[in-house]
Structures are given as C-alpha cells and as structure tokens.
Amino acid sequence: MTPRIRTLALACATAALAAPLLTVPAQASPTPPRTGFEESEGARWTSQPEEQRFLAAVDKASDRVSVSRIGRTKQDRPLQLVRVGAREAATTVLLICSQHGDEPSGREACLSTIRDLAHAKDGRTRDFLRHTTLLVVPTANPDGRAADTRGNSDGVDINRDHLSLATAEARATAAVIRDHRPDVIYDLHEYGATPKYYDKDLFDLWPRNLNTDEAVHKEAQTLSKAYVRPAAEADSYTTGTYGIWTDPVTGEPVKQTAGDGQERILRNMSGIKHAAGLLIESRVDPLTDAEKKDEALNNRRRVASQISALGGLFAYTGERRADLERATGAARVEGFRDRGPVYVGGADNDPAEPAEIIADPPCGYRLTAAQYADIKDELALHGVRVKRQKSGAYVPLRQSARALVPLLLDERAAYRMVTARPDMSC
C-alpha cells in the first residue's frame, strides 16, 4: 500500500466505539449522531426505529449522503440504499449488511461507517470520496433483524435467493447491482466457531464460481489476501478462509464445510455479474473469559473487527482503483464475444466434472409465452437482455450476462428457473 492509502486504512480500522472511523475534528458541527449500539456501549443492537432516525440525521447533516428506498419487505419494513461520496464516480463499492437477520455486527459497522465518512473533514477522506461512490444497504433483511432470525419473515435464507429472486430483499439487491454496476460487492456476515479447527476472528472468501472472469477473480483474491486480512491482522485480529477447517498444529486444510461455488449465493453471483465480491464473517462466540462475562464486550469486539476489515476494503479501493476498473470493465463486455464454456458446477478449488461444463453453449434459449410470463420480471432484475417474439421470447448468449443465462435457463443447471429450449442455429 502507498503511505497515503495505508494511513486511510489505519484510520478506518480504529475501533468504532472508541473513536470515529475517520478523523473528525472536535469542533465539527452538528454533533454526529450515534447508533443505539454505540449509545448502549454494545449492550444492545440498534433498533430499526433508531436506524431510521440515525440515517435521517446523517442525510440531513451531510451533502455527501443520500438515503433512498429500494423496496419494502413482506412485513412492510423499508429496504434502503445509502449513497456516500460522488454520485457518478468511476469506482462503485456496494456494502450489503446483515442479509442474515441474526448476524448484526456487520450492520452496526455499516451504520457507523456511513456516519464517519459523512462527517469526516480530512483531505484524505475527501479525496477518497471524490473518486468513489460508496453504496450501502444497511439492513438487507429488516424482518429477520426484527425477529433475530437468519431468514426473512417467510423463513427464506436471502443469501440463497440471488438467482431465483423470489424474495423482496433479493430483488432489491439485484436491482441495485443492475442499476449501479458496482465494482466491488462486500457482504458482511457472522459465523459460529468450532474451536481449534475453525475459530478465527474473521473469515473471508471471494467468488468461487467458475464463471467469474479471471481478472475479476484475481482482484477479489487480492482484496482478501493483500488488503482485508492484513488490515485486520494489523489490529491483532486473526483471519482465515471461510469454510475451510485447518489443523491447529500445522495450519493445513482438514476439510471444507462451506464456501462452494453455487450461483445462488451473493458472493458467487457477484463474480458472475462482474464484481470483485467478498464475503466477510466475524466470530460470534466470545474469545476470552472477560467476553464470556460481559456480552457487551464481546459485541464490541465483533463490530470492531468488521470495521477493521473495512479499512482494508477502503485501502484496496483507493490503491487498486485502476486495476479494478480495468478488470470489471473488460469482464462486462467479454460476453459479447460469445466464446468459451459455461460452467454449471465446480469451483475454483473443485474442478468441474465433464457433465458440469457446457463446452459448446447454444446461441441462446427460447422461452414459451408462459415461461416468459413467469420469469420476465426476474430476467429484467438481473439485467438479462431478451428479444420478444410472437411465440414467447429469445434470450441470446451474446450479452454482458452471458454466463448467467444458462444458469437461469439450461436443463443442466441445478438451480435454473425454467428449462428453456436451446437454440443451436448460429
């Protein structure tokens, strides 16, 4: 990292409850609002009414921030998108916070980050925000957060719905990705430890789906290994690869328990949609006797570790901006060349079987009128280009979303929405 970006990273990685994310002069006015979590010193999580008041106050106080509604849940709670920084910057970063309602630490980190960036006065932050559009969905699962449940009000795991888009929550996220085309999608979660084998302070993982463009995949791994993990480790947090158990003595992998390449998960869909995706997971379980005795202390550590990792994300965005934009920009146009296989299985650490490779993809897929009526809204939310026909619709592969099309429509895809007829006439 350059000294300037390293300084920004270190500022971002400071503990949220002890100091603001970025330097804010003491004389700054008006006084920045605080979350319910901060007001209680970690004794409780920020309530949804408190979140609404907090975001309204930040929006009113800063012209760097705008808050908009991108949907409503089944229980009529608002799904909101917060923009911080330039409206039309070349680099766009999207934070998706607390898709799982019972994993609140990422949400708290997102809320305090919004506030701290909005109120920061130093030149480094101003320069960073001039060149970056930071988009934040502070609570991606409001109904689940209200009930403290993993799923939404129907019990659906939103992070398994980024292909079918059956939930209001996943549909809202898909629309944001389609409309804003983020270069990075950073997905904040928490996990339960299995001591000795799986008990780091933070785990992360990039898109493993084999349809991720090679350069985008490389950028996602660079974000993880050269920025997010070092930033967290500089603050004495331990890090590792999500889903991989390791031998406590040798550090060698023992088995994989999660983190595959299935396309329904946002981490993987991020890569398919040409963004450097990264999943981040903070440890829920207390680490020390003091944390076992004091739940608030444990909660503060969970949130502070997420903020530390965000420092690495911001450092990466500043330092590798040109490389990132080059990778995502090239990936978005590659589909128009319409060449190469499409994978319906496998992962970057699990080679696809022959049956999982569409070696000679069709020119496109033909949908009947009934099929198209069933999924036309989802195709539009994904940004898939469709040609209407009297008999239904034709979905060509020659488009930016080339790899996504077979995952939605091919009979060989495990999570397809419909089985469409392949067109091999080209």
Short mmCIF file of C-alpha atoms in Angstrom, two decimals:
data_model
loop_
_atom_site.label_atom_id
_atom_site.label_comp_id
_atom_site.label_asym_id
_atom_site.label_seq_id
_atom_site.Cartn_x
_atom_site.Cartn_y
_atom_site.Cartn_z
CA MET A 1 0.00 0.00 0.00
CA THR A 2 1.09 3.57 -0.60
CA PRO A 3 1.66 5.64 2.57
CA ARG A 4 -1.42 7.76 1.86
CA ILE A 5 -3.77 4.80 1.43
CA ARG A 6 -2.14 2.92 4.29
CA THR A 7 -2.92 5.91 6.50
CA LEU A 8 -6.52 5.82 5.37
CA ALA A 9 -6.70 2.11 6.07
CA LEU A 10 -5.34 2.51 9.57
CA ALA A 11 -7.77 5.33 10.28
CA CYS A 12 -10.65 3.19 9.05
CA ALA A 13 -9.58 0.26 11.18
CA THR A 14 -9.80 2.02 14.53
CA ALA A 15 -12.36 0.73 17.00
CA ALA A 16 -15.76 2.27 16.29
CA LEU A 17 -16.76 2.69 19.89
CA ALA A 18 -13.60 4.44 20.96
CA ALA A 19 -13.10 6.78 18.00
CA PRO A 20 -14.75 7.65 14.68
CA LEU A 21 -13.92 5.61 11.58
CA LEU A 22 -12.10 8.53 10.00
CA THR A 23 -10.70 11.66 11.61
CA VAL A 24 -13.39 14.20 12.52
CA PRO A 25 -12.25 17.48 14.13
CA ALA A 26 -13.55 18.06 17.63
CA GLN A 27 -15.20 21.31 16.56
CA ALA A 28 -17.24 19.66 13.81
CA SER A 29 -20.88 20.71 13.87
CA PRO A 30 -23.51 19.46 14.12
CA THR A 31 -22.58 16.72 16.53
CA PRO A 32 -22.59 13.42 14.63
CA PRO A 33 -25.45 11.13 15.65
CA ARG A 34 -24.76 7.83 17.41
CA THR A 35 -26.36 4.45 16.90
CA GLY A 36 -28.30 2.65 19.59
CA PHE A 37 -25.43 0.19 19.78
CA GLU A 38 -22.97 2.98 20.49
CA GLU A 39 -25.28 4.71 22.97
CA SER A 40 -25.55 1.47 24.95
CA GLU A 41 -21.81 0.73 24.60
CA GLY A 42 -22.63 -2.54 22.90
CA ALA A 43 -25.21 -3.77 25.42
CA ARG A 44 -27.86 -3.96 22.70
CA TRP A 45 -28.12 -3.71 18.93
CA THR A 46 -29.51 -0.66 17.16
CA SER A 47 -33.28 -0.95 16.76
CA GLN A 48 -34.92 -0.29 13.42
CA PRO A 49 -36.62 2.95 14.57
CA GLU A 50 -33.21 4.08 15.82
CA GLU A 51 -31.70 3.20 12.45
CA GLN A 52 -34.29 5.30 10.65
CA ARG A 53 -33.67 8.30 12.89
CA PHE A 54 -29.90 7.85 12.62
CA LEU A 55 -29.90 7.71 8.81
CA ALA A 56 -32.27 10.67 8.56
CA ALA A 57 -29.95 12.71 10.78
CA VAL A 58 -26.86 11.78 8.75
CA ASP A 59 -28.66 12.53 5.49
CA LYS A 60 -29.81 15.93 6.74
CA ALA A 61 -26.40 16.92 8.08
CA SER A 62 -24.23 15.97 5.10
CA ASP A 63 -24.48 16.67 1.39
CA ARG A 64 -22.22 13.65 0.84
CA VAL A 65 -25.07 11.32 1.82
CA SER A 66 -28.43 10.45 0.32
CA VAL A 67 -30.88 7.81 1.53
CA SER A 68 -33.43 6.22 -0.78
CA ARG A 69 -35.93 3.40 -0.53
CA ILE A 70 -35.36 0.45 -2.87
CA GLY A 71 -38.22 -1.76 -1.73
CA ARG A 72 -40.35 -2.95 1.15
CA THR A 73 -40.40 -6.29 2.91
CA LYS A 74 -43.43 -8.55 3.32
CA GLN A 75 -43.95 -7.02 6.76
CA ASP A 76 -43.77 -3.55 5.19
CA ARG A 77 -40.37 -2.52 6.52
CA PRO A 78 -38.32 -0.30 4.22
CA LEU A 79 -35.31 -1.60 2.32
CA GLN A 80 -32.95 1.33 1.99
CA LEU A 81 -29.90 2.28 -0.01
CA VAL A 82 -27.44 4.86 1.28
CA ARG A 83 -25.05 6.65 -1.03
CA VAL A 84 -21.90 8.23 0.36
CA GLY A 85 -19.50 10.17 -1.87
CA ALA A 86 -19.62 11.08 -5.53
CA ARG A 87 -22.78 10.32 -7.49
CA GLU A 88 -21.05 9.34 -10.73
CA ALA A 89 -17.58 8.21 -9.65
CA ALA A 90 -15.67 5.75 -11.79
CA THR A 91 -15.44 3.27 -8.90
CA THR A 92 -18.51 1.96 -7.12
CA VAL A 93 -18.39 -0.14 -3.95
CA LEU A 94 -21.51 -1.83 -2.55
CA LEU A 95 -21.84 -2.98 1.06
CA ILE A 96 -24.61 -5.49 1.82
CA CYS A 97 -25.10 -5.62 5.58
CA SER A 98 -26.83 -8.35 7.62
CA GLN A 99 -28.53 -10.45 4.97
CA HIS A 100 -28.98 -12.87 7.85
CA GLY A 101 -31.06 -11.15 10.49
CA ASP A 102 -29.34 -12.84 13.42
CA GLU A 103 -25.89 -11.59 12.33
CA PRO A 104 -26.00 -7.93 13.41
CA SER A 105 -22.36 -6.88 13.76
CA GLY A 106 -21.91 -6.09 10.06
CA ARG A 107 -24.97 -3.85 10.17
CA GLU A 108 -23.54 -1.87 13.08
CA ALA A 109 -20.23 -1.49 11.26
CA CYS A 110 -22.06 -0.25 8.16
CA LEU A 111 -24.09 2.31 10.09
CA SER A 112 -21.11 3.81 11.90
CA THR A 113 -19.10 3.81 8.66
CA ILE A 114 -21.80 5.85 6.92
CA ARG A 115 -21.76 8.40 9.72
CA ASP A 116 -17.99 8.65 9.99
CA LEU A 117 -17.46 9.11 6.25
CA ALA A 118 -20.26 11.68 6.14
CA HIS A 119 -18.73 13.83 8.88
CA ALA A 120 -15.01 13.40 8.17
CA LYS A 121 -13.22 16.66 7.27
CA ASP A 122 -9.69 15.50 6.48
CA GLY A 123 -8.27 15.76 2.97
CA ARG A 124 -7.62 12.04 2.57
CA THR A 125 -11.25 11.16 3.06
CA ARG A 126 -12.46 13.98 0.85
CA ASP A 127 -10.19 12.78 -1.95
CA PHE A 128 -11.30 9.18 -1.45
CA LEU A 129 -14.99 10.12 -1.69
CA ARG A 130 -14.44 12.32 -4.75
CA HIS A 131 -13.38 9.22 -6.66
CA THR A 132 -15.66 6.64 -5.07
CA THR A 133 -19.38 6.02 -4.90
CA LEU A 134 -19.99 4.01 -1.74
CA LEU A 135 -23.41 2.34 -1.71
CA VAL A 136 -24.66 0.71 1.47
CA VAL A 137 -27.71 -1.44 2.16
CA PRO A 138 -27.53 -1.08 5.97
CA THR A 139 -30.13 -3.74 6.74
CA ALA A 140 -30.61 -6.18 3.88
CA ASN A 141 -33.10 -8.27 5.91
CA PRO A 142 -35.16 -5.93 8.11
CA ASP A 143 -37.81 -8.52 9.02
CA GLY A 144 -35.17 -11.04 10.02
CA ARG A 145 -33.30 -8.42 12.07
CA ALA A 146 -36.52 -7.50 13.89
CA ALA A 147 -37.13 -11.17 14.73
CA ASP A 148 -33.43 -12.00 15.21
CA THR A 149 -33.74 -14.84 12.68
CA ARG A 150 -31.45 -15.96 9.88
CA GLY A 151 -34.21 -15.91 7.27
CA ASN A 152 -36.79 -13.31 6.36
CA SER A 153 -40.40 -13.28 7.58
CA ASP A 154 -41.13 -16.35 5.43
CA GLY A 155 -38.10 -18.17 6.78
CA VAL A 156 -36.26 -17.88 3.45
CA ASP A 157 -32.48 -17.55 3.50
CA ILE A 158 -32.00 -14.47 1.34
CA ASN A 159 -28.42 -15.50 0.61
CA ARG A 160 -29.75 -18.50 -1.31
CA ASP A 161 -32.10 -16.40 -3.43
CA HIS A 162 -29.80 -14.34 -5.65
CA LEU A 163 -30.65 -16.42 -8.73
CA SER A 164 -34.41 -17.01 -8.40
CA LEU A 165 -35.14 -13.63 -6.80
CA ALA A 166 -38.26 -14.89 -5.04
CA THR A 167 -37.88 -12.52 -2.07
CA ALA A 168 -38.37 -8.77 -1.95
CA GLU A 169 -34.97 -8.49 -0.28
CA ALA A 170 -33.03 -10.29 -3.02
CA ARG A 171 -34.98 -8.46 -5.72
CA ALA A 172 -33.97 -5.12 -4.24
CA THR A 173 -30.32 -6.16 -4.17
CA ALA A 174 -30.46 -7.36 -7.77
CA ALA A 175 -31.93 -4.04 -8.90
CA VAL A 176 -29.12 -2.12 -7.17
CA ILE A 177 -26.48 -4.30 -8.85
CA ARG A 178 -28.17 -3.92 -12.24
CA ASP A 179 -28.58 -0.15 -12.00
CA HIS A 180 -25.26 0.78 -10.38
CA ARG A 181 -22.90 -1.96 -11.65
CA PRO A 182 -20.65 -1.99 -8.58
CA ASP A 183 -17.00 -2.88 -8.99
CA VAL A 184 -16.88 -4.43 -5.51
CA ILE A 185 -19.69 -6.18 -3.63
CA TYR A 186 -18.77 -6.67 0.02
CA ASP A 187 -21.14 -8.91 2.00
CA LEU A 188 -20.98 -8.72 5.83
CA HIS A 189 -21.89 -11.79 7.92
CA GLU A 190 -21.10 -13.64 11.17
CA TYR A 191 -20.37 -17.27 11.99
CA GLY A 192 -20.27 -19.70 14.91
CA ALA A 193 -16.83 -21.10 15.71
CA THR A 194 -15.68 -24.70 16.02
CA PRO A 195 -12.71 -24.29 18.39
CA LYS A 196 -9.25 -25.36 17.29
CA TYR A 197 -10.33 -26.10 13.72
CA TYR A 198 -12.45 -23.09 12.80
CA ASP A 199 -12.20 -20.18 15.21
CA LYS A 200 -10.58 -17.12 13.64
CA ASP A 201 -11.74 -13.60 14.47
CA LEU A 202 -12.58 -13.06 10.81
CA PHE A 203 -13.01 -15.29 7.80
CA ASP A 204 -13.46 -14.12 4.23
CA LEU A 205 -13.97 -15.64 0.80
CA TRP A 206 -14.09 -14.46 -2.82
CA PRO A 207 -16.35 -15.82 -5.62
CA ARG A 208 -15.51 -19.46 -6.26
CA ASN A 209 -17.94 -19.85 -9.17
CA LEU A 210 -16.00 -20.82 -12.29
CA ASN A 211 -17.91 -18.36 -14.48
CA THR A 212 -16.18 -15.46 -12.74
CA ASP A 213 -13.86 -13.62 -15.13
CA GLU A 214 -10.23 -14.47 -14.41
CA ALA A 215 -9.14 -10.87 -13.83
CA VAL A 216 -12.14 -10.16 -11.57
CA HIS A 217 -11.39 -13.34 -9.61
CA LYS A 218 -7.79 -12.18 -9.18
CA GLU A 219 -8.91 -8.78 -7.91
CA ALA A 220 -11.27 -10.39 -5.38
CA GLN A 221 -8.46 -12.57 -4.07
CA THR A 222 -6.15 -9.55 -3.92
CA LEU A 223 -8.77 -7.66 -1.94
CA SER A 224 -8.89 -10.53 0.54
CA LYS A 225 -5.28 -11.56 0.87
CA ALA A 226 -3.40 -8.29 0.34
CA TYR A 227 -5.78 -5.80 1.98
CA VAL A 228 -8.65 -7.04 4.14
CA ARG A 229 -6.71 -9.70 6.03
CA PRO A 230 -3.59 -7.55 6.58
CA ALA A 231 -5.73 -4.65 7.82
CA ALA A 232 -7.47 -6.90 10.34
CA GLU A 233 -4.21 -8.58 11.37
CA ALA A 234 -2.60 -5.18 11.93
CA ASP A 235 -5.25 -4.69 14.63
CA SER A 236 -4.42 -8.12 16.13
CA TYR A 237 -7.41 -9.98 14.66
CA THR A 238 -6.81 -13.49 13.32
CA THR A 239 -8.02 -14.27 9.79
CA GLY A 240 -8.61 -17.23 7.53
CA THR A 241 -10.52 -18.62 4.55
CA TYR A 242 -14.25 -19.10 5.11
CA GLY A 243 -15.49 -22.69 5.04
CA ILE A 244 -12.08 -24.36 5.45
CA TRP A 245 -11.19 -26.18 8.68
CA THR A 246 -7.47 -26.22 9.41
CA ASP A 247 -5.25 -28.41 11.57
CA PRO A 248 -4.45 -26.42 14.73
CA VAL A 249 -0.82 -27.59 14.69
CA THR A 250 0.18 -27.50 11.03
CA GLY A 251 -2.32 -24.96 9.74
CA GLU A 252 -3.06 -27.29 6.80
CA PRO A 253 -6.63 -27.63 5.49
CA VAL A 254 -8.57 -30.51 7.05
CA LYS A 255 -11.93 -30.31 5.30
CA GLN A 256 -14.29 -27.89 3.61
CA THR A 257 -17.63 -27.30 5.32
CA ALA A 258 -18.95 -24.29 3.36
CA GLY A 259 -17.96 -21.80 0.69
CA ASP A 260 -18.70 -23.63 -2.56
CA GLY A 261 -19.35 -22.16 -5.97
CA GLN A 262 -23.14 -22.34 -6.17
CA GLU A 263 -24.60 -19.42 -8.04
CA ARG A 264 -27.48 -18.66 -5.64
CA ILE A 265 -25.14 -17.05 -3.09
CA LEU A 266 -24.38 -13.34 -3.37
CA ARG A 267 -20.62 -13.93 -3.09
CA ASN A 268 -20.74 -16.06 -6.24
CA MET A 269 -23.40 -14.04 -8.04
CA SER A 270 -21.13 -11.03 -7.54
CA GLY A 271 -18.45 -12.70 -9.65
CA ILE A 272 -20.93 -13.83 -12.30
CA LYS A 273 -22.10 -10.21 -12.55
CA HIS A 274 -18.51 -8.96 -12.92
CA ALA A 275 -17.84 -7.52 -9.47
CA ALA A 276 -14.97 -8.38 -7.14
CA GLY A 277 -17.13 -9.97 -4.46
CA LEU A 278 -16.03 -10.70 -0.92
CA LEU A 279 -17.83 -12.39 1.93
CA ILE A 280 -16.66 -11.36 5.41
CA GLU A 281 -17.58 -13.30 8.57
CA SER A 282 -16.87 -12.15 12.13
CA ARG A 283 -16.82 -14.63 15.02
CA VAL A 284 -19.95 -14.53 17.21
CA ASP A 285 -18.54 -16.60 20.08
CA PRO A 286 -16.69 -14.89 22.95
CA LEU A 287 -12.92 -15.26 22.81
CA THR A 288 -11.93 -14.56 26.41
CA ASP A 289 -13.26 -15.06 29.91
CA ALA A 290 -13.95 -11.33 30.05
CA GLU A 291 -16.09 -11.55 26.92
CA LYS A 292 -17.94 -14.55 28.35
CA LYS A 293 -18.81 -12.50 31.42
CA ASP A 294 -19.64 -9.31 29.53
CA GLU A 295 -21.80 -9.71 26.43
CA ALA A 296 -21.34 -6.04 25.52
CA LEU A 297 -17.58 -6.51 25.43
CA ASN A 298 -17.98 -9.44 23.06
CA ASN A 299 -20.39 -7.44 20.90
CA ARG A 300 -17.94 -4.54 20.66
CA ARG A 301 -15.17 -6.88 19.54
CA ARG A 302 -17.44 -8.33 16.83
CA VAL A 303 -18.24 -4.91 15.44
CA ALA A 304 -14.70 -3.55 15.78
CA SER A 305 -13.29 -6.48 13.81
CA GLN A 306 -15.72 -5.76 10.97
CA ILE A 307 -14.65 -2.11 10.96
CA SER A 308 -11.00 -3.12 10.89
CA ALA A 309 -11.63 -5.24 7.80
CA LEU A 310 -13.49 -2.36 6.14
CA GLY A 311 -10.28 -0.38 6.45
CA GLY A 312 -8.67 -2.91 4.13
CA LEU A 313 -11.53 -2.59 1.66
CA PHE A 314 -11.13 1.18 1.51
CA ALA A 315 -7.37 0.89 1.14
CA TYR A 316 -7.82 -1.57 -1.72
CA THR A 317 -10.33 0.68 -3.46
CA GLY A 318 -8.00 3.65 -3.30
CA GLU A 319 -4.81 1.89 -4.28
CA ARG A 320 -6.04 -0.55 -6.94
CA ARG A 321 -8.76 1.61 -8.43
CA ALA A 322 -7.35 1.48 -11.97
CA ASP A 323 -6.74 -2.29 -11.90
CA LEU A 324 -10.20 -2.91 -10.50
CA GLU A 325 -11.97 -0.76 -13.09
CA ARG A 326 -9.94 -2.35 -15.89
CA ALA A 327 -10.92 -5.86 -14.73
CA THR A 328 -14.62 -5.22 -14.20
CA GLY A 329 -14.95 -3.13 -17.36
CA ALA A 330 -13.38 -5.82 -19.54
CA ALA A 331 -15.49 -8.54 -17.91
CA ARG A 332 -18.72 -6.65 -18.67
CA VAL A 333 -18.03 -6.63 -22.41
CA GLU A 334 -16.46 -10.10 -22.68
CA GLY A 335 -19.87 -11.77 -23.02
CA PHE A 336 -20.47 -10.00 -26.32
CA ARG A 337 -17.61 -12.03 -27.80
CA ASP A 338 -19.70 -15.14 -27.04
CA ARG A 339 -16.92 -17.65 -26.71
CA GLY A 340 -15.75 -20.25 -24.21
CA PRO A 341 -17.56 -22.74 -21.98
CA VAL A 342 -20.15 -22.05 -19.30
CA TYR A 343 -19.94 -23.97 -16.02
CA VAL A 344 -22.96 -25.33 -14.17
CA GLY A 345 -20.86 -26.80 -11.36
CA GLY A 346 -17.43 -26.90 -9.82
CA ALA A 347 -15.49 -24.15 -8.05
CA ASP A 348 -12.05 -22.56 -8.14
CA ASN A 349 -10.85 -25.29 -5.75
CA ASP A 350 -13.04 -28.07 -7.19
CA PRO A 351 -12.62 -28.70 -10.93
CA ALA A 352 -15.88 -29.14 -12.82
CA GLU A 353 -16.83 -32.62 -13.93
CA PRO A 354 -17.40 -33.07 -17.68
CA ALA A 355 -21.16 -33.09 -17.11
CA GLU A 356 -20.84 -29.71 -15.39
CA ILE A 357 -19.30 -28.00 -18.41
CA ILE A 358 -21.35 -26.64 -21.31
CA ALA A 359 -18.41 -26.82 -23.68
CA ASP A 360 -20.32 -25.62 -26.75
CA PRO A 361 -23.05 -23.30 -25.47
CA PRO A 362 -26.07 -22.62 -27.67
CA CYS A 363 -26.63 -19.30 -29.42
CA GLY A 364 -29.42 -18.64 -26.95
CA TYR A 365 -32.57 -20.05 -25.37
CA ARG A 366 -36.18 -19.92 -26.50
CA LEU A 367 -38.91 -19.40 -23.94
CA THR A 368 -42.57 -20.15 -24.48
CA ALA A 369 -45.03 -17.36 -23.81
CA ALA A 370 -45.97 -18.97 -20.49
CA GLN A 371 -42.34 -19.38 -19.43
CA TYR A 372 -41.54 -15.82 -20.29
CA ALA A 373 -44.58 -14.53 -18.41
CA ASP A 374 -43.41 -16.46 -15.33
CA ILE A 375 -39.85 -15.09 -15.24
CA LYS A 376 -39.81 -11.85 -17.23
CA ASP A 377 -39.57 -9.71 -14.10
CA GLU A 378 -36.63 -11.72 -12.76
CA LEU A 379 -34.83 -11.55 -16.10
CA ALA A 380 -35.27 -7.78 -16.07
CA LEU A 381 -33.98 -7.51 -12.50
CA HIS A 382 -30.89 -9.49 -13.49
CA GLY A 383 -30.35 -7.16 -16.43
CA VAL A 384 -30.64 -10.02 -18.93
CA ARG A 385 -31.33 -8.85 -22.49
CA VAL A 386 -34.37 -10.50 -24.08
CA LYS A 387 -35.88 -10.36 -27.57
CA ARG A 388 -39.68 -10.63 -27.58
CA GLN A 389 -41.24 -12.92 -30.18
CA LYS A 390 -44.79 -13.93 -31.07
CA SER A 391 -44.21 -17.38 -29.62
CA GLY A 392 -42.58 -16.10 -26.43
CA ALA A 393 -39.04 -14.75 -26.10
CA TYR A 394 -35.49 -15.37 -27.18
CA VAL A 395 -32.58 -14.91 -24.77
CA PRO A 396 -29.26 -14.64 -26.65
CA LEU A 397 -25.97 -15.59 -25.05
CA ARG A 398 -24.19 -12.72 -26.79
CA GLN A 399 -24.60 -10.20 -23.98
CA SER A 400 -22.89 -8.99 -20.82
CA ALA A 401 -24.81 -11.54 -18.73
CA ARG A 402 -23.70 -14.43 -20.97
CA ALA A 403 -22.68 -16.84 -18.20
CA LEU A 404 -25.79 -16.10 -16.18
CA VAL A 405 -28.22 -17.03 -18.96
CA PRO A 406 -27.57 -20.83 -18.90
CA LEU A 407 -27.63 -20.83 -15.09
CA LEU A 408 -31.16 -19.44 -15.33
CA LEU A 409 -32.44 -21.45 -18.30
CA ASP A 410 -30.41 -24.57 -19.14
CA GLU A 411 -31.67 -28.01 -18.12
CA ARG A 412 -28.20 -28.86 -16.79
CA ALA A 413 -28.18 -26.01 -14.27
CA ALA A 414 -29.07 -27.16 -10.76
CA TYR A 415 -30.95 -24.01 -9.74
CA ARG A 416 -32.47 -22.99 -13.10
CA MET A 417 -35.73 -21.03 -13.07
CA VAL A 418 -37.21 -22.81 -16.12
CA THR A 419 -35.99 -25.30 -18.68
CA ALA A 420 -35.80 -23.39 -21.93
CA ARG A 421 -35.15 -24.77 -25.42
CA PRO A 422 -31.56 -24.24 -26.56
CA ASP A 423 -31.05 -22.68 -29.98
CA MET A 424 -28.04 -24.12 -31.83
CA SER A 425 -28.72 -22.47 -35.19
CA CYS A 426 -25.92 -19.91 -35.13
#
